[in-house]
mmCIF file of C-alpha atoms and ligand atoms in Angstrom:
data_model
loop_
_atom_site.group_PDB
_atom_site.id
_atom_site.type_symbol
_atom_site.label_atom_id
_atom_site.label_comp_id
_atom_site.label_asym_id
_atom_site.label_seq_id
_atom_site.Cartn_x
_atom_site.Cartn_y
_atom_site.Cartn_z
ATOM 1 C CA MET A 1 -13.993 40.641 119.410
ATOM 2 C CA THR A 2 -14.382 44.675 120.566
ATOM 3 C CA ASN A 3 -11.397 46.108 122.339
ATOM 4 C CA LEU A 4 -13.467 47.433 125.245
ATOM 5 C CA ALA A 5 -9.918 49.945 126.631
ATOM 6 C CA ALA A 6 -11.177 51.719 123.508
ATOM 7 C CA THR A 7 -11.313 55.099 124.521
ATOM 8 C CA ILE A 8 -8.357 54.704 127.171
ATOM 9 C CA SER A 9 -6.435 57.402 128.142
ATOM 10 C CA VAL A 10 -3.049 57.474 129.130
ATOM 11 C CA LEU A 11 -2.225 60.844 131.855
ATOM 12 C CA GLN A 12 0.517 62.211 133.601
ATOM 13 C CA PRO A 13 -1.088 64.174 135.995
ATOM 14 C CA HIS A 14 2.870 64.047 137.838
ATOM 15 C CA PRO A 15 6.469 63.716 136.529
ATOM 16 C CA GLY A 16 6.687 59.429 137.419
ATOM 17 C CA LEU A 17 2.739 59.092 138.348
ATOM 18 C CA PHE A 18 0.411 57.936 134.771
ATOM 19 C CA ALA A 19 -3.428 58.307 135.462
ATOM 20 C CA TYR A 20 -5.156 55.382 132.783
ATOM 21 C CA TYR A 21 -8.606 56.794 132.879
ATOM 22 C CA ASP A 22 -11.828 55.752 130.921
ATOM 23 C CA GLY A 23 -15.352 56.897 130.101
ATOM 24 C CA ARG A 24 -17.536 59.465 131.140
ATOM 25 C CA ILE A 25 -17.970 59.056 127.134
ATOM 26 C CA PRO A 26 -22.017 60.471 127.109
ATOM 27 C CA GLY A 27 -24.364 58.101 125.139
ATOM 28 C CA LYS A 28 -21.001 55.697 125.250
ATOM 29 C CA ARG A 29 -21.684 52.101 127.111
ATOM 30 C CA LEU A 30 -19.861 49.070 126.938
ATOM 31 C CA HIS A 31 -21.819 46.484 127.973
ATOM 32 C CA GLY A 32 -25.958 47.546 127.105
ATOM 33 C CA ALA A 33 -28.382 49.129 127.587
ATOM 34 C CA HIS A 34 -28.712 47.136 130.704
ATOM 35 C CA ASP A 35 -28.127 48.229 134.814
ATOM 36 C CA ASN A 36 -24.809 46.511 134.455
ATOM 37 C CA TRP A 37 -21.452 47.286 137.345
ATOM 38 C CA LEU A 38 -18.637 48.267 134.100
ATOM 39 C CA ASP A 39 -21.211 50.901 133.180
ATOM 40 C CA ASP A 40 -23.240 52.110 135.739
ATOM 41 C CA GLY A 41 -20.820 51.640 138.708
ATOM 42 C CA ALA A 42 -17.347 52.468 136.822
ATOM 43 C CA TYR A 43 -17.088 53.493 132.257
ATOM 44 C CA LYS A 44 -20.459 56.464 133.005
ATOM 45 C CA LEU A 45 -18.745 58.211 136.212
ATOM 46 C CA GLY A 46 -15.077 57.668 134.851
ATOM 47 C CA ILE A 47 -12.528 56.107 135.567
ATOM 48 C CA ALA A 48 -8.804 56.221 136.479
ATOM 49 C CA THR A 49 -6.628 53.696 137.831
ATOM 50 C CA TYR A 50 -2.632 54.698 138.344
ATOM 51 C CA ALA A 51 0.421 53.474 138.362
ATOM 52 C CA LEU A 52 4.225 55.059 139.626
ATOM 53 C CA VAL A 53 6.933 54.067 137.269
ATOM 54 C CA SER A 54 10.614 54.953 138.246
ATOM 55 C CA GLY A 55 13.301 53.233 135.883
ATOM 56 C CA LYS A 56 12.481 49.059 134.626
ATOM 57 C CA GLU A 57 10.339 48.752 138.199
ATOM 58 C CA ALA A 58 6.805 50.067 138.294
ATOM 59 C CA ILE A 59 3.528 49.829 141.696
ATOM 60 C CA VAL A 60 0.718 49.316 139.964
ATOM 61 C CA TYR A 61 -2.718 49.720 142.426
ATOM 62 C CA ASP A 62 -6.002 49.303 140.966
ATOM 63 C CA THR A 63 -5.936 47.085 137.370
ATOM 64 C CA HIS A 64 -8.798 48.601 136.109
ATOM 65 C CA THR A 65 -12.571 47.729 135.081
ATOM 66 C CA SER A 66 -11.708 44.589 132.867
ATOM 67 C CA LEU A 67 -9.002 42.406 130.635
ATOM 68 C CA ASP A 68 -8.122 44.806 127.633
ATOM 69 C CA HIS A 69 -7.964 47.695 130.023
ATOM 70 C CA ALA A 70 -5.992 45.108 131.987
ATOM 71 C CA ARG A 71 -3.631 44.704 129.451
ATOM 72 C CA ALA A 72 -3.193 48.555 128.109
ATOM 73 C CA VAL A 73 -1.602 49.606 131.382
ATOM 74 C CA ARG A 74 0.628 46.116 130.810
ATOM 75 C CA ASP A 75 1.694 47.480 127.726
ATOM 76 C CA HIS A 76 1.740 51.159 128.170
ATOM 77 C CA LEU A 77 3.777 50.839 131.068
ATOM 78 C CA GLU A 78 5.908 47.972 129.141
ATOM 79 C CA SER A 79 6.380 50.380 126.047
ATOM 80 C CA LEU A 80 8.117 52.195 128.928
ATOM 81 C CA GLY A 81 10.809 49.476 129.296
ATOM 82 C CA VAL A 82 9.395 48.557 132.804
ATOM 83 C CA SER A 83 9.805 44.843 133.109
ATOM 84 C CA ARG A 84 9.159 44.471 137.218
ATOM 85 C CA ILE A 85 5.682 45.359 138.175
ATOM 86 C CA THR A 86 3.837 45.595 141.568
ATOM 87 C CA VAL A 87 0.556 45.593 141.731
ATOM 88 C CA VAL A 88 -2.217 46.966 145.257
ATOM 89 C CA LEU A 89 -5.046 46.935 145.471
ATOM 90 C CA SER A 90 -7.597 49.081 146.486
ATOM 91 C CA HIS A 91 -11.123 47.382 147.431
ATOM 92 C CA TRP A 92 -12.228 44.515 146.491
ATOM 93 C CA HIS A 93 -15.047 45.815 144.434
ATOM 94 C CA THR A 94 -14.932 44.910 140.679
ATOM 95 C CA ASP A 95 -13.834 47.413 139.359
ATOM 96 C CA HIS A 96 -10.606 47.430 140.690
ATOM 97 C CA ILE A 97 -9.454 44.307 140.502
ATOM 98 C CA ALA A 98 -10.727 42.706 137.318
ATOM 99 C CA GLY A 99 -8.121 43.514 135.562
ATOM 100 C CA ASN A 100 -5.248 41.211 138.300
ATOM 101 C CA ALA A 101 -5.276 37.845 135.794
ATOM 102 C CA VAL A 102 -3.327 40.498 133.898
ATOM 103 C CA PHE A 103 -1.074 40.963 136.571
ATOM 104 C CA ALA A 104 -0.657 36.543 137.631
ATOM 105 C CA ASP A 105 2.262 37.149 138.026
ATOM 106 C CA CYS A 106 3.443 39.935 139.810
ATOM 107 C CA GLU A 107 3.608 40.130 142.932
ATOM 108 C CA ILE A 108 -0.830 42.020 143.903
ATOM 109 C CA ILE A 109 -1.419 43.110 147.757
ATOM 110 C CA ALA A 110 -3.842 44.311 149.791
ATOM 111 C CA ASN A 111 -4.853 44.735 152.980
ATOM 112 C CA ARG A 112 -6.261 41.766 154.187
ATOM 113 C CA LEU A 113 -9.617 43.351 155.078
ATOM 114 C CA THR A 114 -9.566 42.676 151.124
ATOM 115 C CA ALA A 115 -8.670 39.388 150.691
ATOM 116 C CA ALA A 116 -11.442 38.598 152.582
ATOM 117 C CA ALA A 117 -13.897 40.313 151.828
ATOM 118 C CA MET A 118 -12.468 38.603 147.291
ATOM 119 C CA GLU A 119 -12.878 35.446 149.232
ATOM 120 C CA THR A 120 -15.973 35.700 150.606
ATOM 121 C CA ASN A 121 -17.763 37.940 147.305
ATOM 122 C CA ARG A 122 -15.773 35.156 145.077
ATOM 123 C CA ARG A 123 -18.857 33.578 143.475
ATOM 124 C CA LYS A 124 -20.271 36.851 143.366
ATOM 125 C CA LEU A 125 -17.123 37.934 141.547
ATOM 126 C CA GLU A 126 -17.066 35.223 139.007
ATOM 127 C CA ASN A 127 -20.750 35.013 138.102
ATOM 128 C CA GLY A 128 -20.830 39.790 137.875
ATOM 129 C CA ASP A 129 -22.194 41.198 135.183
ATOM 130 C CA PRO A 130 -20.155 41.015 133.121
ATOM 131 C CA PRO A 131 -18.015 38.136 134.989
ATOM 132 C CA ILE A 132 -14.231 38.788 135.943
ATOM 133 C CA SER A 133 -12.713 35.062 135.796
ATOM 134 C CA PRO A 134 -10.757 34.382 136.683
ATOM 135 C CA VAL A 135 -10.673 35.835 139.859
ATOM 136 C CA VAL A 136 -6.766 36.348 141.170
ATOM 137 C CA MET A 137 -5.975 36.794 144.796
ATOM 138 C CA PRO A 138 -3.372 39.098 146.482
ATOM 139 C CA THR A 139 -0.340 37.885 146.925
ATOM 140 C CA ARG A 140 0.956 40.285 149.524
ATOM 141 C CA LEU A 141 -1.105 41.237 152.899
ATOM 142 C CA PHE A 142 -0.292 43.581 155.174
ATOM 143 C CA GLU A 143 -2.967 45.227 158.499
ATOM 144 C CA GLY A 144 -2.823 49.376 159.145
ATOM 145 C CA GLN A 145 0.193 50.640 156.787
ATOM 146 C CA LEU A 146 2.357 49.154 154.295
ATOM 147 C CA SER A 147 6.104 50.816 153.219
ATOM 148 C CA LEU A 148 7.057 50.804 150.581
ATOM 149 C CA SER A 149 9.636 52.536 148.481
ATOM 150 C CA LEU A 150 9.832 52.798 144.483
ATOM 151 C CA GLY A 151 13.838 54.142 143.006
ATOM 152 C CA GLY A 152 14.247 54.915 146.695
ATOM 153 C CA ARG A 153 10.909 57.048 147.447
ATOM 154 C CA ALA A 154 9.347 56.530 150.084
ATOM 155 C CA VAL A 155 5.950 54.973 149.064
ATOM 156 C CA GLU A 156 2.902 54.243 152.308
ATOM 157 C CA LEU A 157 0.445 51.954 152.267
ATOM 158 C CA MET A 158 -2.588 52.984 154.229
ATOM 159 C CA GLN A 159 -5.596 50.616 155.490
ATOM 160 C CA PHE A 160 -9.491 53.538 155.569
ATOM 161 C CA ASP A 161 -12.829 52.002 156.373
ATOM 162 C CA ILE A 162 -14.600 54.633 154.334
ATOM 163 C CA HIS A 163 -17.043 53.506 151.707
ATOM 164 C CA SER A 164 -15.986 50.189 151.994
ATOM 165 C CA ALA A 165 -14.416 48.194 155.604
ATOM 166 C CA ASP A 166 -10.671 47.370 152.635
ATOM 167 C CA GLY A 167 -10.432 50.578 151.398
ATOM 168 C CA THR A 168 -5.757 50.915 151.027
ATOM 169 C CA VAL A 169 -5.098 54.840 150.078
ATOM 170 C CA LEU A 170 -1.520 54.950 148.163
ATOM 171 C CA TRP A 171 0.900 58.111 150.591
ATOM 172 C CA LEU A 172 4.020 60.454 148.263
ATOM 173 C CA PRO A 173 5.106 61.648 151.709
ATOM 174 C CA ASP A 174 7.566 63.242 149.644
ATOM 175 C CA SER A 175 5.782 64.750 147.002
ATOM 176 C CA GLY A 176 1.983 65.319 149.136
ATOM 177 C CA ILE A 177 0.300 63.066 146.546
ATOM 178 C CA LEU A 178 -2.538 60.799 147.592
ATOM 179 C CA LEU A 179 -4.315 57.844 144.817
ATOM 180 C CA ALA A 180 -7.835 58.162 146.893
ATOM 181 C CA GLY A 181 -9.579 54.960 145.065
ATOM 182 C CA ASP A 182 -13.176 55.138 145.684
ATOM 183 C CA THR A 183 -12.642 56.952 149.778
ATOM 184 C CA VAL A 184 -14.138 59.896 147.592
ATOM 185 C CA GLU A 185 -15.556 60.921 145.210
ATOM 186 C CA ASP A 186 -16.044 63.781 142.539
ATOM 187 C CA THR A 187 -19.297 64.974 142.434
ATOM 188 C CA ILE A 188 -20.067 62.204 145.434
ATOM 189 C CA THR A 189 -18.998 59.331 147.300
ATOM 190 C CA TYR A 190 -20.639 55.625 146.452
ATOM 191 C CA VAL A 191 -23.145 54.562 149.379
ATOM 192 C CA SER A 192 -21.867 50.910 149.800
ATOM 193 C CA GLU A 193 -22.104 49.645 152.539
ATOM 194 C CA PRO A 194 -24.726 52.176 154.506
ATOM 195 C CA ASP A 195 -24.251 51.006 158.073
ATOM 196 C CA PHE A 196 -20.862 52.346 158.433
ATOM 197 C CA LEU A 197 -21.521 55.988 157.185
ATOM 198 C CA THR A 198 -20.360 57.194 161.541
ATOM 199 C CA LYS A 199 -17.386 54.994 160.990
ATOM 200 C CA HIS A 200 -16.794 56.866 157.355
ATOM 201 C CA ILE A 201 -17.397 60.689 158.129
ATOM 202 C CA GLU A 202 -14.407 59.885 161.116
ATOM 203 C CA GLU A 203 -12.141 58.363 158.818
ATOM 204 C CA LEU A 204 -12.190 61.045 156.161
ATOM 205 C CA ALA A 205 -11.050 63.056 158.571
ATOM 206 C CA ARG A 206 -8.345 61.306 160.110
ATOM 207 C CA LEU A 207 -8.303 61.364 156.048
ATOM 208 C CA GLY A 208 -8.325 65.093 155.619
ATOM 209 C CA ALA A 209 -5.291 65.527 158.233
ATOM 210 C CA LEU A 210 -2.287 64.242 155.510
ATOM 211 C CA PRO A 211 -0.559 67.139 154.196
ATOM 212 C CA ILE A 212 -2.549 66.171 150.982
ATOM 213 C CA ARG A 213 -1.059 68.479 147.919
ATOM 214 C CA HIS A 214 -2.590 66.780 145.181
ATOM 215 C CA LEU A 215 -5.321 64.087 145.650
ATOM 216 C CA LEU A 216 -5.956 61.392 143.077
ATOM 217 C CA PRO A 217 -9.940 59.609 142.870
ATOM 218 C CA ASP A 218 -9.820 56.926 140.958
ATOM 219 C CA HIS A 219 -13.431 58.478 139.977
ATOM 220 C CA GLY A 220 -14.138 62.340 138.740
ATOM 221 C CA ASP A 221 -13.136 64.828 136.209
ATOM 222 C CA LYS A 222 -10.772 63.291 133.486
ATOM 223 C CA THR A 223 -8.765 67.652 133.908
ATOM 224 C CA ARG A 224 -9.108 68.212 137.186
ATOM 225 C CA ILE A 225 -6.614 64.328 137.047
ATOM 226 C CA ALA A 226 -5.175 65.405 134.527
ATOM 227 C CA GLU A 227 -3.747 68.508 135.545
ATOM 228 C CA GLY A 228 -2.899 67.066 138.781
ATOM 229 C CA GLY A 229 -5.399 66.348 141.206
ATOM 230 C CA TYR A 230 -7.870 68.062 143.696
ATOM 231 C CA GLY A 231 -6.581 69.086 147.261
ATOM 232 C CA THR A 232 -7.604 68.362 150.557
ATOM 233 C CA GLU A 233 -11.682 70.226 149.463
ATOM 234 C CA LEU A 234 -12.762 67.163 148.006
ATOM 235 C CA ILE A 235 -12.771 65.185 150.890
ATOM 236 C CA HIS A 236 -14.926 68.125 152.913
ATOM 237 C CA ALA A 237 -16.982 67.923 150.386
ATOM 238 C CA ASN A 238 -17.673 64.137 150.554
ATOM 239 C CA SER A 239 -18.315 64.385 154.422
ATOM 240 C CA ARG A 240 -19.852 66.943 154.731
ATOM 241 C CA TYR A 241 -22.763 65.966 151.534
ATOM 242 C CA LEU A 242 -22.497 62.129 153.933
ATOM 243 C CA GLN A 243 -23.532 64.231 157.023
ATOM 244 C CA ARG A 244 -26.106 66.424 155.374
ATOM 245 C CA LEU A 245 -27.652 63.380 153.472
ATOM 246 C CA LEU A 246 -27.485 61.342 157.374
ATOM 247 C CA SER A 247 -29.132 64.785 159.123
ATOM 248 C CA ARG A 248 -31.652 65.226 156.333
ATOM 249 C CA ILE A 249 -32.234 61.574 156.064
ATOM 250 C CA ASP A 250 -35.740 61.156 157.729
ATOM 251 C CA GLU A 251 -36.968 64.274 155.220
ATOM 252 C CA PRO A 252 -40.545 63.225 152.979
ATOM 253 C CA GLY A 253 -39.708 64.735 150.158
ATOM 254 C CA LEU A 254 -35.659 64.942 150.068
ATOM 255 C CA SER A 255 -35.169 62.405 147.147
ATOM 256 C CA ASP A 256 -37.534 64.541 145.001
ATOM 257 C CA ILE A 257 -34.521 67.293 145.590
ATOM 258 C CA PRO A 258 -32.016 67.020 143.200
ATOM 259 C CA LEU A 259 -28.056 67.060 143.464
ATOM 260 C CA HIS A 260 -27.037 70.441 141.954
ATOM 261 C CA THR A 261 -29.293 71.599 144.556
ATOM 262 C CA PHE A 262 -28.546 69.310 147.603
ATOM 263 C CA ILE A 263 -24.658 70.612 147.198
ATOM 264 C CA ALA A 264 -25.119 73.591 145.511
ATOM 265 C CA ASP A 265 -23.504 75.301 148.070
ATOM 266 C CA HIS A 266 -20.322 73.170 147.348
ATOM 267 C CA ILE A 267 -20.387 72.843 144.261
ATOM 268 C CA ALA A 268 -20.608 76.974 144.079
ATOM 269 C CA ALA A 269 -17.602 76.874 145.843
ATOM 270 C CA GLY A 270 -15.361 75.056 144.234
ATOM 271 C CA ALA A 271 -15.237 71.507 145.819
ATOM 272 C CA VAL A 272 -16.065 69.754 143.380
ATOM 273 C CA LEU A 273 -17.045 69.292 139.837
ATOM 274 C CA TYR A 274 -21.540 68.389 139.066
ATOM 275 C CA PHE A 275 -20.264 65.472 137.341
ATOM 276 C CA GLU A 276 -24.499 64.472 136.130
ATOM 277 C CA PRO A 277 -25.233 60.799 136.186
ATOM 278 C CA TYR A 278 -24.136 61.502 139.866
ATOM 279 C CA GLU A 279 -28.198 61.988 140.092
ATOM 280 C CA ASP A 280 -28.640 57.853 139.558
ATOM 281 C CA VAL A 281 -25.649 58.001 142.405
ATOM 282 C CA HIS A 282 -27.706 60.264 144.934
ATOM 283 C CA ARG A 283 -30.569 58.128 144.648
ATOM 284 C CA LYS A 284 -29.076 55.236 145.565
ATOM 285 C CA ASN A 285 -26.882 56.603 147.626
ATOM 286 C CA ILE A 286 -30.580 57.779 149.536
ATOM 287 C CA ALA A 287 -32.110 54.256 148.997
ATOM 288 C CA ALA A 288 -29.612 52.793 150.325
ATOM 289 C CA ILE A 289 -29.491 54.866 153.976
ATOM 290 C CA ARG A 290 -33.614 54.446 154.574
ATOM 291 C CA ARG A 291 -32.799 50.948 153.214
ATOM 292 C CA ALA A 292 -30.397 50.070 156.445
ATOM 293 C CA MET A 293 -32.159 52.642 158.777
ATOM 294 C CA ASN A 294 -35.208 49.945 158.018
ATOM 295 C CA THR A 295 -37.729 53.626 157.534
ATOM 296 C CA SER A 296 -38.774 53.615 153.588
ATOM 297 C CA PRO A 297 -41.968 54.144 153.380
HETATM 298 ZN ZN1 ZN B 1 -14.834 51.729 141.761
#
């Protein structure tokens, strides 16, 4: 069997914080040429999951895209001497929970909506392409906010309704580091719940009010993540993108305008780093919103 995690890189954006980055490799796919969540929702766009380490303890934020990836994360942590792992799930989507089984002996924390969505979508996850089997459920649930600590350092889990209703971000108040999950992405947010974009925009404003110094998304630029992450400009750019989409959604020629033109000002300002495969995400976003609004031609 080929190791799906053969191209994973271990980055260290900040002391004691590791990023496990894979994807954005031109011409390389993991699961075949056909449209599938592993390639088109994660590997093609690039994906990073994270681990915060202190001595023998670690908090793993998302379990990555496959069991091979999750094993690579766990092997790395064990090579550092970590023996106690707590997992936190950013939300219920495939590419963030596919490795849960590798951490089945650990505490797995998620908010109540994440657990409910995993339960509701269990068959879909188990029969997906590729399948996630078994679906390993969270073992500890919270609602709204949960305070943890690691090596005496405060770690806050905070729930946000952005991208999906069940978002959990991990906030380190001592250093202003935010692990953002899929609440923001570079180049643009992926619209998965088009009926709730107004709510997402409100919640992006609440997220942007945190005194964030280093923002680390799950889907972003490898070099930028390796060098410590983004600033809040990424939150504002994602929010302005959604506002612009909503205000122009009835424009007949909208889907003919390429993303790099649609957000040319954000790219020029350096708020986002343009990555071409997000053109496809942009087209899908427009189609999803139009379907939801029932305005498809
Ligand atoms: Zn994702």
